[in-house]
mmCIF file of C-alpha atoms in Angstrom:
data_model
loop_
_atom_site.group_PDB
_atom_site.id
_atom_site.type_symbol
_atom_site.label_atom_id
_atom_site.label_comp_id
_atom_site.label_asym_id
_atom_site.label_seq_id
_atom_site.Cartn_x
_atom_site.Cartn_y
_atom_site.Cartn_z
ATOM 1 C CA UNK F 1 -37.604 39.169 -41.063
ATOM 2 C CA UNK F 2 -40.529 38.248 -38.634
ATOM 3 C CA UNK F 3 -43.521 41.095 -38.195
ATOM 4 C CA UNK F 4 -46.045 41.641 -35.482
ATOM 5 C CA UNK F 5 -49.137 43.306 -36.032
ATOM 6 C CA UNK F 6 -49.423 46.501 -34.021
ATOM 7 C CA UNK F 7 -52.981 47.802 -34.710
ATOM 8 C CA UNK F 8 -52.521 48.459 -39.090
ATOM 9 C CA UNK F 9 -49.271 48.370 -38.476
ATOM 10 C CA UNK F 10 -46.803 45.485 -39.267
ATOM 11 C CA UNK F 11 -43.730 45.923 -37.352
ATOM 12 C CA UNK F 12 -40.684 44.335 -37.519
ATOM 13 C CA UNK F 13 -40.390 42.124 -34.581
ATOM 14 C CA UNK F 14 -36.361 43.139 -34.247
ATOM 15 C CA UNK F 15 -36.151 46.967 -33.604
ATOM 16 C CA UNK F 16 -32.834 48.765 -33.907
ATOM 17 C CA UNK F 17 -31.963 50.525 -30.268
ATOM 18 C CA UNK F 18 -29.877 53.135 -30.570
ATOM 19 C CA UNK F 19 -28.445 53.319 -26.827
ATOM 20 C CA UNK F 20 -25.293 51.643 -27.891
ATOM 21 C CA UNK F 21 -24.302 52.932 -31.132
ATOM 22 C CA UNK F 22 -20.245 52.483 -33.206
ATOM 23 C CA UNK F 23 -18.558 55.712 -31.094
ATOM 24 C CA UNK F 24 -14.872 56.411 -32.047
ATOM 25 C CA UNK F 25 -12.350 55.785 -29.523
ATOM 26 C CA UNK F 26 -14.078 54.585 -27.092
ATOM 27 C CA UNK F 27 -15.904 57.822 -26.427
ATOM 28 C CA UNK F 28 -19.481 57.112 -25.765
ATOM 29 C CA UNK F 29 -20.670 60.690 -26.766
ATOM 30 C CA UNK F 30 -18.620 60.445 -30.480
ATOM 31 C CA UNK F 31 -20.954 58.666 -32.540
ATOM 32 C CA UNK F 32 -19.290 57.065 -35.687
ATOM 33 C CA UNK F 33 -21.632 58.460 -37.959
ATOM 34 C CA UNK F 34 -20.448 56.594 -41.342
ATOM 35 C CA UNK F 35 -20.850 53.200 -39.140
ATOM 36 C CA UNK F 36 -24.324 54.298 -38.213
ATOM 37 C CA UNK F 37 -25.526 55.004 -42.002
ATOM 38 C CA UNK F 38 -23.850 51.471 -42.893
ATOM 39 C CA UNK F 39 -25.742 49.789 -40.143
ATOM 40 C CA UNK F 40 -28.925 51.698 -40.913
ATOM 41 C CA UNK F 41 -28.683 51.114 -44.794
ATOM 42 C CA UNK F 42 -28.406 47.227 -44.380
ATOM 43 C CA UNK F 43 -31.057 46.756 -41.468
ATOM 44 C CA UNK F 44 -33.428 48.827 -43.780
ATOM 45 C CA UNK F 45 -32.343 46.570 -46.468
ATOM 46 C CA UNK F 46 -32.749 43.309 -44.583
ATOM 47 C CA UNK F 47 -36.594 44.332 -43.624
ATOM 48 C CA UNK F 48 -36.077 46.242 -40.095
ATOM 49 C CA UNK F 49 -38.415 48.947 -39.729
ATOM 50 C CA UNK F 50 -38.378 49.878 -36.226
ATOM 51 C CA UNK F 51 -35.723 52.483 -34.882
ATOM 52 C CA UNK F 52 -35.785 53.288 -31.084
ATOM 53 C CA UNK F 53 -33.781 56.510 -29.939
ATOM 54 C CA UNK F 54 -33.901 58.546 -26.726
ATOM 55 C CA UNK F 55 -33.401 62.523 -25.581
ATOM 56 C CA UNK F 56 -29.954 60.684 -23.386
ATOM 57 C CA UNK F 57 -28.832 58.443 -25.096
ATOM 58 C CA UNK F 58 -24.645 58.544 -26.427
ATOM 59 C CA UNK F 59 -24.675 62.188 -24.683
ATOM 60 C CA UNK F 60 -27.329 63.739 -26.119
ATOM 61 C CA UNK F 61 -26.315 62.466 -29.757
ATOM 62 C CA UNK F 62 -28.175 59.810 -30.541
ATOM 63 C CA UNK F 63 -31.251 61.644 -32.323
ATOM 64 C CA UNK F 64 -28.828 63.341 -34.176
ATOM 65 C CA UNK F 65 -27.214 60.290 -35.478
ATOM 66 C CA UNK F 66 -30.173 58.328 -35.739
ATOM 67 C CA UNK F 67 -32.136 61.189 -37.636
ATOM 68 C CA UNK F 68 -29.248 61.923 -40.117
ATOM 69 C CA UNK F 69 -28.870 58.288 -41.090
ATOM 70 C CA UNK F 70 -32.511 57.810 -41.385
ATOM 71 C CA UNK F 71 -32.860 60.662 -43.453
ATOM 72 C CA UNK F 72 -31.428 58.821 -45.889
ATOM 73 C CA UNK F 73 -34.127 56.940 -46.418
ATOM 74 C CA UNK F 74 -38.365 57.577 -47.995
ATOM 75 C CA UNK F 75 -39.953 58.624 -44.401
ATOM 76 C CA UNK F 76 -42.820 56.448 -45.127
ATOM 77 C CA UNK F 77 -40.336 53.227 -44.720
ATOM 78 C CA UNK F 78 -39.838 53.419 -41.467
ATOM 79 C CA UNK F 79 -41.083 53.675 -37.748
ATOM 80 C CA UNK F 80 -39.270 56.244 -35.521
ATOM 81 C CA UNK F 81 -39.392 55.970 -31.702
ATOM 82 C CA UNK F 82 -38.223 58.474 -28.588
ATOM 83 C CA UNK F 83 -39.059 59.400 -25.470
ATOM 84 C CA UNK F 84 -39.833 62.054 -22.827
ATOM 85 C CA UNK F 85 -36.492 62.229 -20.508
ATOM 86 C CA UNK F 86 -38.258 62.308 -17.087
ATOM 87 C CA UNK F 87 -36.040 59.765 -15.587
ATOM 88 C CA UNK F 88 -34.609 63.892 -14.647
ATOM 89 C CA UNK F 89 -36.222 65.266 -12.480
ATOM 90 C CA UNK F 90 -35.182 68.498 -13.630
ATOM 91 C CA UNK F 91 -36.624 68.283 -16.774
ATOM 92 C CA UNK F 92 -40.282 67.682 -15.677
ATOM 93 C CA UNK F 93 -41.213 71.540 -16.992
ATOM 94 C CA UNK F 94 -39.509 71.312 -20.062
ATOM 95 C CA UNK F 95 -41.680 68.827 -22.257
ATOM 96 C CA UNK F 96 -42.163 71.178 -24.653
ATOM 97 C CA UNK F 97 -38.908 72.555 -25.158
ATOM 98 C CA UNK F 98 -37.763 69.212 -24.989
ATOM 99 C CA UNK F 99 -40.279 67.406 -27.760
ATOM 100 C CA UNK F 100 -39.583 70.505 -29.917
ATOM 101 C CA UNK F 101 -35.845 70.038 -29.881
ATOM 102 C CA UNK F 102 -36.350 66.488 -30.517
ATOM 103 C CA UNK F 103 -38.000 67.052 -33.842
ATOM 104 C CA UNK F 104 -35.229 69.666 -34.597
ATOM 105 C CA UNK F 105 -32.342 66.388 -33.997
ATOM 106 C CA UNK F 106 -33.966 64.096 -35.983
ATOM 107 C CA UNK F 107 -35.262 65.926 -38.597
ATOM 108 C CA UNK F 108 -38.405 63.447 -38.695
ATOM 109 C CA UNK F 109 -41.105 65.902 -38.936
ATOM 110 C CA UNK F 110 -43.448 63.231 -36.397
ATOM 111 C CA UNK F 111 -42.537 60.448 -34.144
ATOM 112 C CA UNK F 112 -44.545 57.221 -34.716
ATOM 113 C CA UNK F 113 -43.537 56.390 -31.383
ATOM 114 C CA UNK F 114 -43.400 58.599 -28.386
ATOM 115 C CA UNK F 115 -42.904 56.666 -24.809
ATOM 116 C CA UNK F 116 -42.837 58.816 -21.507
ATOM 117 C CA UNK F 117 -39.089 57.303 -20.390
ATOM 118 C CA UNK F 118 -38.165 55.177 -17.606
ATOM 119 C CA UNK F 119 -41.131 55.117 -15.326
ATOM 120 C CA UNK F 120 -39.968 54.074 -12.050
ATOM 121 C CA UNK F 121 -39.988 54.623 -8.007
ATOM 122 C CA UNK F 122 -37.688 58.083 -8.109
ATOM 123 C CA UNK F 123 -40.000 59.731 -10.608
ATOM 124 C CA UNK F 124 -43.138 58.406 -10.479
ATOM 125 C CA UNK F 125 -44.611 61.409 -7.787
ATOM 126 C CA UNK F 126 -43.577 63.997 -10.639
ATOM 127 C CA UNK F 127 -44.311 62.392 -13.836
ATOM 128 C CA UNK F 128 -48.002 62.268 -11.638
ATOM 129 C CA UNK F 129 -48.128 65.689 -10.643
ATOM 130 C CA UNK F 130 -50.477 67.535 -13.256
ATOM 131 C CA UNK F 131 -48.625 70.822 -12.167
ATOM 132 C CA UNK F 132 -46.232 70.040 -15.225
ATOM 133 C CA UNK F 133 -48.222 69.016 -18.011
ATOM 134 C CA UNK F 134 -46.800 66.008 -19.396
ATOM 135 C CA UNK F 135 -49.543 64.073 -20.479
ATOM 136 C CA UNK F 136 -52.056 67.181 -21.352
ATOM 137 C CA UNK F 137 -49.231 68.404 -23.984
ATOM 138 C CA UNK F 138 -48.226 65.040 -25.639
ATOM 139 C CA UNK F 139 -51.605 64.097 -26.019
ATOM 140 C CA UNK F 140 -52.254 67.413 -27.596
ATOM 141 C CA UNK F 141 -49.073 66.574 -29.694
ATOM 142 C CA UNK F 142 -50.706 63.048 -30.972
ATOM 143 C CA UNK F 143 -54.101 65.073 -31.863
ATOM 144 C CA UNK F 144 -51.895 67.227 -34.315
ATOM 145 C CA UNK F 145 -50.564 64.159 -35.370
ATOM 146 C CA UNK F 146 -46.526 65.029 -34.342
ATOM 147 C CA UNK F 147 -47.210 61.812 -32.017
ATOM 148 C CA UNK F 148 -48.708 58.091 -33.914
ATOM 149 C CA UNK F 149 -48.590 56.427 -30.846
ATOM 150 C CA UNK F 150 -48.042 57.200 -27.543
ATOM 151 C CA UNK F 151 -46.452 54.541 -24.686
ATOM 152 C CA UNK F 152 -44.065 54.349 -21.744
ATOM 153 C CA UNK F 153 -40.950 52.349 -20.496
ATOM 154 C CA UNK F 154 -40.927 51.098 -17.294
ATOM 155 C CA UNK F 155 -37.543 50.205 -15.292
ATOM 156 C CA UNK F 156 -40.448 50.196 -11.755
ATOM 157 C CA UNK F 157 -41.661 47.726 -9.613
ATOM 158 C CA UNK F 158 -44.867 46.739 -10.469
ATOM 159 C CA UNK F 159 -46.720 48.513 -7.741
ATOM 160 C CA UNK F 160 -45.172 52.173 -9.337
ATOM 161 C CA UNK F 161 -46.774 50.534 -12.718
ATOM 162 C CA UNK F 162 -50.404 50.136 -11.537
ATOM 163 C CA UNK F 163 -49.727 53.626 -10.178
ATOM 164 C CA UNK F 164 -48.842 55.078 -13.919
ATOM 165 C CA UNK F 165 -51.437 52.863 -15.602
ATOM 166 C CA UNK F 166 -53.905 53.726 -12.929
ATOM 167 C CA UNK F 167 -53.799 57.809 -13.627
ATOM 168 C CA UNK F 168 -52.865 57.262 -17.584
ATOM 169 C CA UNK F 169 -53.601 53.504 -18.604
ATOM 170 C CA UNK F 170 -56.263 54.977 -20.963
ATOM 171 C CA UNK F 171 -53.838 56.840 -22.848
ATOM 172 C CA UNK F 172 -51.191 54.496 -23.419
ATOM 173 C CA UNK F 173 -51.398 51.682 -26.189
ATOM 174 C CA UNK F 174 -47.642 49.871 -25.444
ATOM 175 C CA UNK F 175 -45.271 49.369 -22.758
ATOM 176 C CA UNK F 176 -41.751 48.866 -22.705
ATOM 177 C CA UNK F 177 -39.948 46.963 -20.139
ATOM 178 C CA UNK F 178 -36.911 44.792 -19.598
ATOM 179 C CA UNK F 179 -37.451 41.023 -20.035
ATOM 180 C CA UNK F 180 -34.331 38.494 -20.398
ATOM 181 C CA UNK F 181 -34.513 35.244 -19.166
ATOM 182 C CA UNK F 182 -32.459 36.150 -16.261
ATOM 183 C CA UNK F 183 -34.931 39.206 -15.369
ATOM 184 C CA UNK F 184 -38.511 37.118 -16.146
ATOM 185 C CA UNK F 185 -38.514 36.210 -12.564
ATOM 186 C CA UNK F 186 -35.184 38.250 -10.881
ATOM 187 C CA UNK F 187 -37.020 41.836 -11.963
ATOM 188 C CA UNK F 188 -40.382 39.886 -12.185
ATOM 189 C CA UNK F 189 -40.709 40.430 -15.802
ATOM 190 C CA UNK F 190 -43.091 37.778 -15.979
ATOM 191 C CA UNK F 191 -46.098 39.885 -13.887
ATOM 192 C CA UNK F 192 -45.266 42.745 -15.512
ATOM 193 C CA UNK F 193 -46.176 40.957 -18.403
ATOM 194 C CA UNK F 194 -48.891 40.057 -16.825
ATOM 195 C CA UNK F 195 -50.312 43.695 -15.758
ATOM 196 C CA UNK F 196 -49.575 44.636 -19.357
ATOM 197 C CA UNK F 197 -52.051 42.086 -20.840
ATOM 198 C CA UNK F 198 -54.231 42.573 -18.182
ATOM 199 C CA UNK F 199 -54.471 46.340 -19.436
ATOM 200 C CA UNK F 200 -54.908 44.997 -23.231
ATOM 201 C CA UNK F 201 -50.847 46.956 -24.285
ATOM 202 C CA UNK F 202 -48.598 45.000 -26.110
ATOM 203 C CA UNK F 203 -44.876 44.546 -24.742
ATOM 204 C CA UNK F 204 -41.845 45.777 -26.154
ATOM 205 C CA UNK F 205 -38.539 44.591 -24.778
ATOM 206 C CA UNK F 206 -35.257 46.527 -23.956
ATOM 207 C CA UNK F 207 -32.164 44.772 -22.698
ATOM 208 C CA UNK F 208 -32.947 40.978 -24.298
ATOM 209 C CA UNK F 209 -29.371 40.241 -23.473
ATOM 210 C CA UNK F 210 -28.772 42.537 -20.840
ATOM 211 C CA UNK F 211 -26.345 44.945 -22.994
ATOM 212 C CA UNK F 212 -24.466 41.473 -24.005
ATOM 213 C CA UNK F 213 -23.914 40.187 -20.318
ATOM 214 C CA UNK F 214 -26.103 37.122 -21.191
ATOM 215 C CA UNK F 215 -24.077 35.908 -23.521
ATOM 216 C CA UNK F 216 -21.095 35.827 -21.250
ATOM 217 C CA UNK F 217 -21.766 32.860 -19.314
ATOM 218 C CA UNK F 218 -19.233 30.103 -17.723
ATOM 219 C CA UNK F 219 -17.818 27.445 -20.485
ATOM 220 C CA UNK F 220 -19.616 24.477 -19.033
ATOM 221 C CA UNK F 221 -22.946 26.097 -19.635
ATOM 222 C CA UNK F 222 -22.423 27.144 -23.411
ATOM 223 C CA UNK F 223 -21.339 23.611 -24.072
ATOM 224 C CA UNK F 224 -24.331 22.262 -22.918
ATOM 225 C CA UNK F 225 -26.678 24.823 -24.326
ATOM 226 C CA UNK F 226 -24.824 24.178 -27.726
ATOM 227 C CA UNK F 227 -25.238 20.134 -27.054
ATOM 228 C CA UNK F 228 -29.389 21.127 -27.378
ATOM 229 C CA UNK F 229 -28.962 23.563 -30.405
ATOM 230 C CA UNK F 230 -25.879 23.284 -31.994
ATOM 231 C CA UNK F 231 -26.324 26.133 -34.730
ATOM 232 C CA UNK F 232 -27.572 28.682 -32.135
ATOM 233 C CA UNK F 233 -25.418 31.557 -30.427
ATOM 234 C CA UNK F 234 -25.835 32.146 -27.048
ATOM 235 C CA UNK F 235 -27.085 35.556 -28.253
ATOM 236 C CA UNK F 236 -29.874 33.545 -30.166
ATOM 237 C CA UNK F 237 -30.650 31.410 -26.720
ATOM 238 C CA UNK F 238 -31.726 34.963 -25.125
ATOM 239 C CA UNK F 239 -33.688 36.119 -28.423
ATOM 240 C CA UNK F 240 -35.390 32.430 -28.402
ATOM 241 C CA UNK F 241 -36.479 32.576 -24.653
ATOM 242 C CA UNK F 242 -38.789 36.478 -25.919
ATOM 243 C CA UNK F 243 -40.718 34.527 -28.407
ATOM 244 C CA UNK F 244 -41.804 32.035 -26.834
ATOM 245 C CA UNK F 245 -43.598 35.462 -24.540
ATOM 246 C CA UNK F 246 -46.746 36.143 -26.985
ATOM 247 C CA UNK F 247 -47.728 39.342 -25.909
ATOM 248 C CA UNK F 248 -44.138 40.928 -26.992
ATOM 249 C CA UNK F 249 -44.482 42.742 -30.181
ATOM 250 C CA UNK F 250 -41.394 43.961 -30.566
ATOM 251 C CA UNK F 251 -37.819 43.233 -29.192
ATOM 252 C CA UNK F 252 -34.649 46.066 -28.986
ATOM 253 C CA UNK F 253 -31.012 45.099 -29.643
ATOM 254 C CA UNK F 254 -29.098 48.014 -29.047
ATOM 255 C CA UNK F 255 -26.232 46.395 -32.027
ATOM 256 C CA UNK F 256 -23.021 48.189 -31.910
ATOM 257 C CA UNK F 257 -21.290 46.740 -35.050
ATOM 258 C CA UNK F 258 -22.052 44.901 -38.393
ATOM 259 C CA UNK F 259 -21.509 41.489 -36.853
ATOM 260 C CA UNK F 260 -24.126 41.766 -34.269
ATOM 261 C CA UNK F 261 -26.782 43.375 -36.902
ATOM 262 C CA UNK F 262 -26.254 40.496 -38.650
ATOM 263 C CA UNK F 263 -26.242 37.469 -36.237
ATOM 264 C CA UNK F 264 -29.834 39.226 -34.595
ATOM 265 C CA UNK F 265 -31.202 39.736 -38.258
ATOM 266 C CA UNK F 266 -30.201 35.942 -39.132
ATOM 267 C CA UNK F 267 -31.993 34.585 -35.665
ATOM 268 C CA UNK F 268 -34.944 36.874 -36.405
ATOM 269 C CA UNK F 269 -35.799 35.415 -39.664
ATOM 270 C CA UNK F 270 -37.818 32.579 -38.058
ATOM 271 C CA UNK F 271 -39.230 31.803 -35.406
ATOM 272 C CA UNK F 272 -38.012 29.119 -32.904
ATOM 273 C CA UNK F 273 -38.948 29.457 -29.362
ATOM 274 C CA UNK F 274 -37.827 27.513 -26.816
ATOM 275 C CA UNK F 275 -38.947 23.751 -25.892
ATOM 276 C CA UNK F 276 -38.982 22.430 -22.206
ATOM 277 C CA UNK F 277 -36.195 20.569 -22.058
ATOM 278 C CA UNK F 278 -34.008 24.129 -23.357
ATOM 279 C CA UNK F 279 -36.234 25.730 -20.788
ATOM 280 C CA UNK F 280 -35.097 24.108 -18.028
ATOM 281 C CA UNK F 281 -31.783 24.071 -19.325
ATOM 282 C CA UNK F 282 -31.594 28.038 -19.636
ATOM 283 C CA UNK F 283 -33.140 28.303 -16.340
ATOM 284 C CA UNK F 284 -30.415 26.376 -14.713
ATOM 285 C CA UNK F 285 -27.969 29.183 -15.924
ATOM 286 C CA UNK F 286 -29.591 31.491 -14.440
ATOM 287 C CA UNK F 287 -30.022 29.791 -11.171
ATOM 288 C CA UNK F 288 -26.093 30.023 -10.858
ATOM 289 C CA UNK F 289 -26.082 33.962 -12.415
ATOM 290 C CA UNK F 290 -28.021 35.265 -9.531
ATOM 291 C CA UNK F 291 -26.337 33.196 -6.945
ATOM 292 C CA UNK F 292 -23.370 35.483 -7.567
ATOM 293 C CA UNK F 293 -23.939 38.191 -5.712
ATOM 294 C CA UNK F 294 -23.824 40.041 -8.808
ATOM 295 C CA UNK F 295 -25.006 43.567 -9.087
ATOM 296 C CA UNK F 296 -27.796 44.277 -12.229
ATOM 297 C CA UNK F 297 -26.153 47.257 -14.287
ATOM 298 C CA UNK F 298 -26.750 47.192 -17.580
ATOM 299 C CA UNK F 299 -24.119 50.301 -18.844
ATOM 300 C CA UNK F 300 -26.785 52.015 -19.268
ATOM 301 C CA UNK F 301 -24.607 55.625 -18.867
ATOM 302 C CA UNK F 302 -27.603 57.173 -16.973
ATOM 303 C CA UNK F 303 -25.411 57.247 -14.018
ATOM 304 C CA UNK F 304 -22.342 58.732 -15.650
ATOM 305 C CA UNK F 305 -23.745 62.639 -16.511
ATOM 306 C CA UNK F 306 -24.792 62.686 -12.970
ATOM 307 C CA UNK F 307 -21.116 61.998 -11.368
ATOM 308 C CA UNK F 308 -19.107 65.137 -10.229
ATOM 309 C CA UNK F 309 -16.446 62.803 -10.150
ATOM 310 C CA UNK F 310 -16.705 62.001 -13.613
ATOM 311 C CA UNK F 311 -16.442 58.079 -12.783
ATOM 312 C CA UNK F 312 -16.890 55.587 -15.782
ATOM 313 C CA UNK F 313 -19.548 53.832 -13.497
ATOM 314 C CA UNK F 314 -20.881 51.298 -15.336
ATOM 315 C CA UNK F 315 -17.053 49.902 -16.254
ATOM 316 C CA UNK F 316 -16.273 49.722 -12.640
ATOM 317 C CA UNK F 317 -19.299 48.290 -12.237
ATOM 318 C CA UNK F 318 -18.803 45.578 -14.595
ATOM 319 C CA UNK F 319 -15.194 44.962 -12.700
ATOM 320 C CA UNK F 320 -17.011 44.564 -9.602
ATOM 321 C CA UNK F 321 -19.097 41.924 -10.472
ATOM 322 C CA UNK F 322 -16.241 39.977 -12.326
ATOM 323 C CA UNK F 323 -14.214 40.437 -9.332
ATOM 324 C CA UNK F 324 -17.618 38.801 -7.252
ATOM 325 C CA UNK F 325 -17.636 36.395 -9.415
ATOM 326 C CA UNK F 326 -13.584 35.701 -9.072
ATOM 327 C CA UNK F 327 -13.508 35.806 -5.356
ATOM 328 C CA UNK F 328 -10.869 36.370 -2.877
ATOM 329 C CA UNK F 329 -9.437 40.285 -3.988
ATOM 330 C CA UNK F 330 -11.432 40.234 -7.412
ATOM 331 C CA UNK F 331 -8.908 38.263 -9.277
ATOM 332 C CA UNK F 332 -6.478 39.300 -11.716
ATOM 333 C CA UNK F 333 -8.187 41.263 -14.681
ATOM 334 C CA UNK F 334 -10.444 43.599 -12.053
ATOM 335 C CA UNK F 335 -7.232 44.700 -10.112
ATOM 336 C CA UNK F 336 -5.166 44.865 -13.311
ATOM 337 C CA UNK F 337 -8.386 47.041 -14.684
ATOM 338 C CA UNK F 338 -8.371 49.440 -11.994
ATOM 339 C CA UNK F 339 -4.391 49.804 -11.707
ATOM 340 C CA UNK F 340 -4.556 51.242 -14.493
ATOM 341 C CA UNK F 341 -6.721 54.346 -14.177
ATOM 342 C CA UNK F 342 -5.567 57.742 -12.465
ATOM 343 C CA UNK F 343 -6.389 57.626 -8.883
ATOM 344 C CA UNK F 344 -8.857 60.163 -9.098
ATOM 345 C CA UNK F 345 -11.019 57.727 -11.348
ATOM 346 C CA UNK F 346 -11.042 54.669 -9.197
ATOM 347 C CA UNK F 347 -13.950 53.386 -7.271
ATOM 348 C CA UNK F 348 -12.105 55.131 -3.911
ATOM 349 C CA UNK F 349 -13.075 58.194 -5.982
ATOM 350 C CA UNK F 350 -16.652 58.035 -5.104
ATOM 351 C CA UNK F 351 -17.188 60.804 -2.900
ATOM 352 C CA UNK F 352 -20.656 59.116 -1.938
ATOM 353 C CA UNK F 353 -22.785 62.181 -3.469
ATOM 354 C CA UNK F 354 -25.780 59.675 -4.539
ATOM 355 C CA UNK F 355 -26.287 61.123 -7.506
ATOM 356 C CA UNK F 356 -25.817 58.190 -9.445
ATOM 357 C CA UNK F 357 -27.822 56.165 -7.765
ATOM 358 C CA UNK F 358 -30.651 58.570 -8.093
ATOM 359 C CA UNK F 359 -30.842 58.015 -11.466
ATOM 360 C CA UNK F 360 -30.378 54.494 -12.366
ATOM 361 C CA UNK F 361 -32.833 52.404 -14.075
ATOM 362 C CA UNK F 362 -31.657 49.198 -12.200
ATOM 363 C CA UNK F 363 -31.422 51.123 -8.709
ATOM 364 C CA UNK F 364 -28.356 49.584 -7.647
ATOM 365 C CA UNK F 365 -26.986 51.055 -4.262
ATOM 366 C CA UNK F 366 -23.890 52.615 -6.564
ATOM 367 C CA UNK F 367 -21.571 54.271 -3.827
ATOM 368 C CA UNK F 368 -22.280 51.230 -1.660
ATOM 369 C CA UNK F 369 -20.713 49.174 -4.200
ATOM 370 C CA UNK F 370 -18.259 50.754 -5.174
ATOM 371 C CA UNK F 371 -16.964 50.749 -1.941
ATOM 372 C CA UNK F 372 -17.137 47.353 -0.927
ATOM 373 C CA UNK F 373 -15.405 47.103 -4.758
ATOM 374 C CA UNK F 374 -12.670 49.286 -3.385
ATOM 375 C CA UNK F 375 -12.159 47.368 0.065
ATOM 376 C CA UNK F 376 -12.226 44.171 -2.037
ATOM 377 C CA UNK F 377 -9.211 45.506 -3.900
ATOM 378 C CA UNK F 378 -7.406 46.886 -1.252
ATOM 379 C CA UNK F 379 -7.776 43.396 0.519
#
């Protein structure tokens, strides 16, 4: 296992997300917990020491799973990370009730990492406004030592970055952001990068593969990316393109079963970033990604809580962009998809509320497309 240096800290440079945990039948809020503790017990095993939950995540479960399986283990071997659920509005007065509740779930007596979640353009205003006493609590949090280190994600445009950094920058020692090698320039990862070092914080990195989506690219492409590095998965291609990024300390893999735990543990055992020539090569798959028309959801489930109509958004969402990339209707599997599910959960269902799109990380226009999804269906 490869290890950054974060201050006296030596932290493994793979970190175990726990945004898409084992679930049993296919319900995202049922957290197979004997999975989890199998998962847990080998990563710890293999040399991970970095665990990254959140208040959210898997329907509120996700502390809970994560705290019971790491429970399991001397607290002293491991690094435990969560965050402040701003990215709701409605829980702005709550930090306290919130960060006490969180050390009730996982049982973990301190967090050695506590980010303020999701900074972006629909909360920025409030996560500002001293009226609720964010950043005055959490700080007083880290001086009892409850908090190691404090940070924040950022799913913002860099503008609403300098704004946070601006008003807090002095408090914050890491940042979290997503970088891929589709998003470096599509989501400008690169300057956020970029502001980061400018303001001396190490990067972590969420969504390295865009919850798997990078590693579902055309035929053609994998062949030739194979033809340059015939022992690497395309998986590895998207972990290879981070380290070559020096300022990112640590990289998240939200791993859902054994198979992926292993694969990311195998490519993080050395370190082999990319050369020019696999560069360029990468870069030409993602010159034909994002001229697709393709819509940048990551199945997160942020939007799904938030829909009175109790959509599975971020499936339909994925149909919609396979049916963009199909053409004409949306092609077979799209249409066969949607046939499928009871009229009342098709993406006609939207009832255009916007809550959805309030709340995404990506800010994707999510009633808009799912109605151009359900005029592309209906022809």
């Amino acid at each position: 296992m490869l290890y950054k240096k974060f201050k006296d800290l030596e932290l493994s440079a793979l970190g175990f997300g726990a945004m898409r945990l084992p679930v049993v039948d296919g319900d995202d809020a049922r957290i197979d917990q004997d999975a989890v503790n199998e998962m847990v017990d080998y990563a710890m095993e293999q040399g991970i020491n970095y665990y990254d939950t959140a208040w959210g995540y898997h329907g509120g479960n996700s502390e809970l799973a994560m705290g019971a399986a790491l429970a399991r283990h001397p607290r002293e071997s491991y690094y435990l990370a969560t965050k402040f659920p701003g990215y709701d509005l409605s829980n702005m007065d709550k930090v306290a009730e919130i960060f006490e509740r969180q050390l009730e779930k996982t049982g973990a007596g301190y967090f050695d990492f506590y980010l303020i979640h999701n900074v972006c353009e629909m909360n920025i205003d409030e996560y500002l406004n001293p009226a609720h006493g964010i950043m005055p609590y959490l700080l007083e949090q880290k001086a009892a030592g409850r908090i190691r280190h404090l940070g924040f994600s950022a799913h913002g445009a860099i503008p609403v970055m300098e704004r946070f950094l601006d008003a807090y920058g002095e408090h914050m020692e890491f940042c979290q952001i997503q970088l891929n090698f589709l998003d470096w320039e599509f989501q400008d990862a690169k300057g956020k990068v970029e502001l980061l070092k400018k303001h001396g914080l190490p990067v972590w990195v969420m969504e390295p593969v865009r919850g798997g989506k990078l590693a579902q690219i055309a035929e053609a492409d994998v062949e030739h990316l194979k033809a340059l590095r015939p022992d690497e998965s395309i998986v590895a291609w998207a972990f290879r393109f981070i380290q070559g990024i020096p300022e990112v300390c640590v990289t998240l893999s939200g791993m859902s079963n054994m198979e992926q735990l292993k694969e990311n543990i195998t490519t993080f055992g050395e370190d082999k970033p990319l050369d020019g020539e696999e560069s360029a090569a990468l870069q030409a798959v993602v010159d034909k990604m994002l001229g697709r028309g393709t819509v940048p959801c990551t199945a997160c489930h942020y939007c799904t809580s938030h829909c009175p109509q109790g959509l599975d958004i971020p499936k339909l969402l994925e149909m919609y962009n396979e049916a963009i990339v199909t053409g004409g209707k949306g092609g077979f599997i799209p249409s066969m998809f949607v046939g499928t599910l009871p009229e009342d959960k098709r993406p006609d269902a939207c009832i255009g509320c916007g809550s959805c799109a309030a709340v995404c990380p990506q800010q994707i226009d999510i009633p808009g497309t799912l109605a151009e999804f359900a005029a592309k269906l209906a022809g």
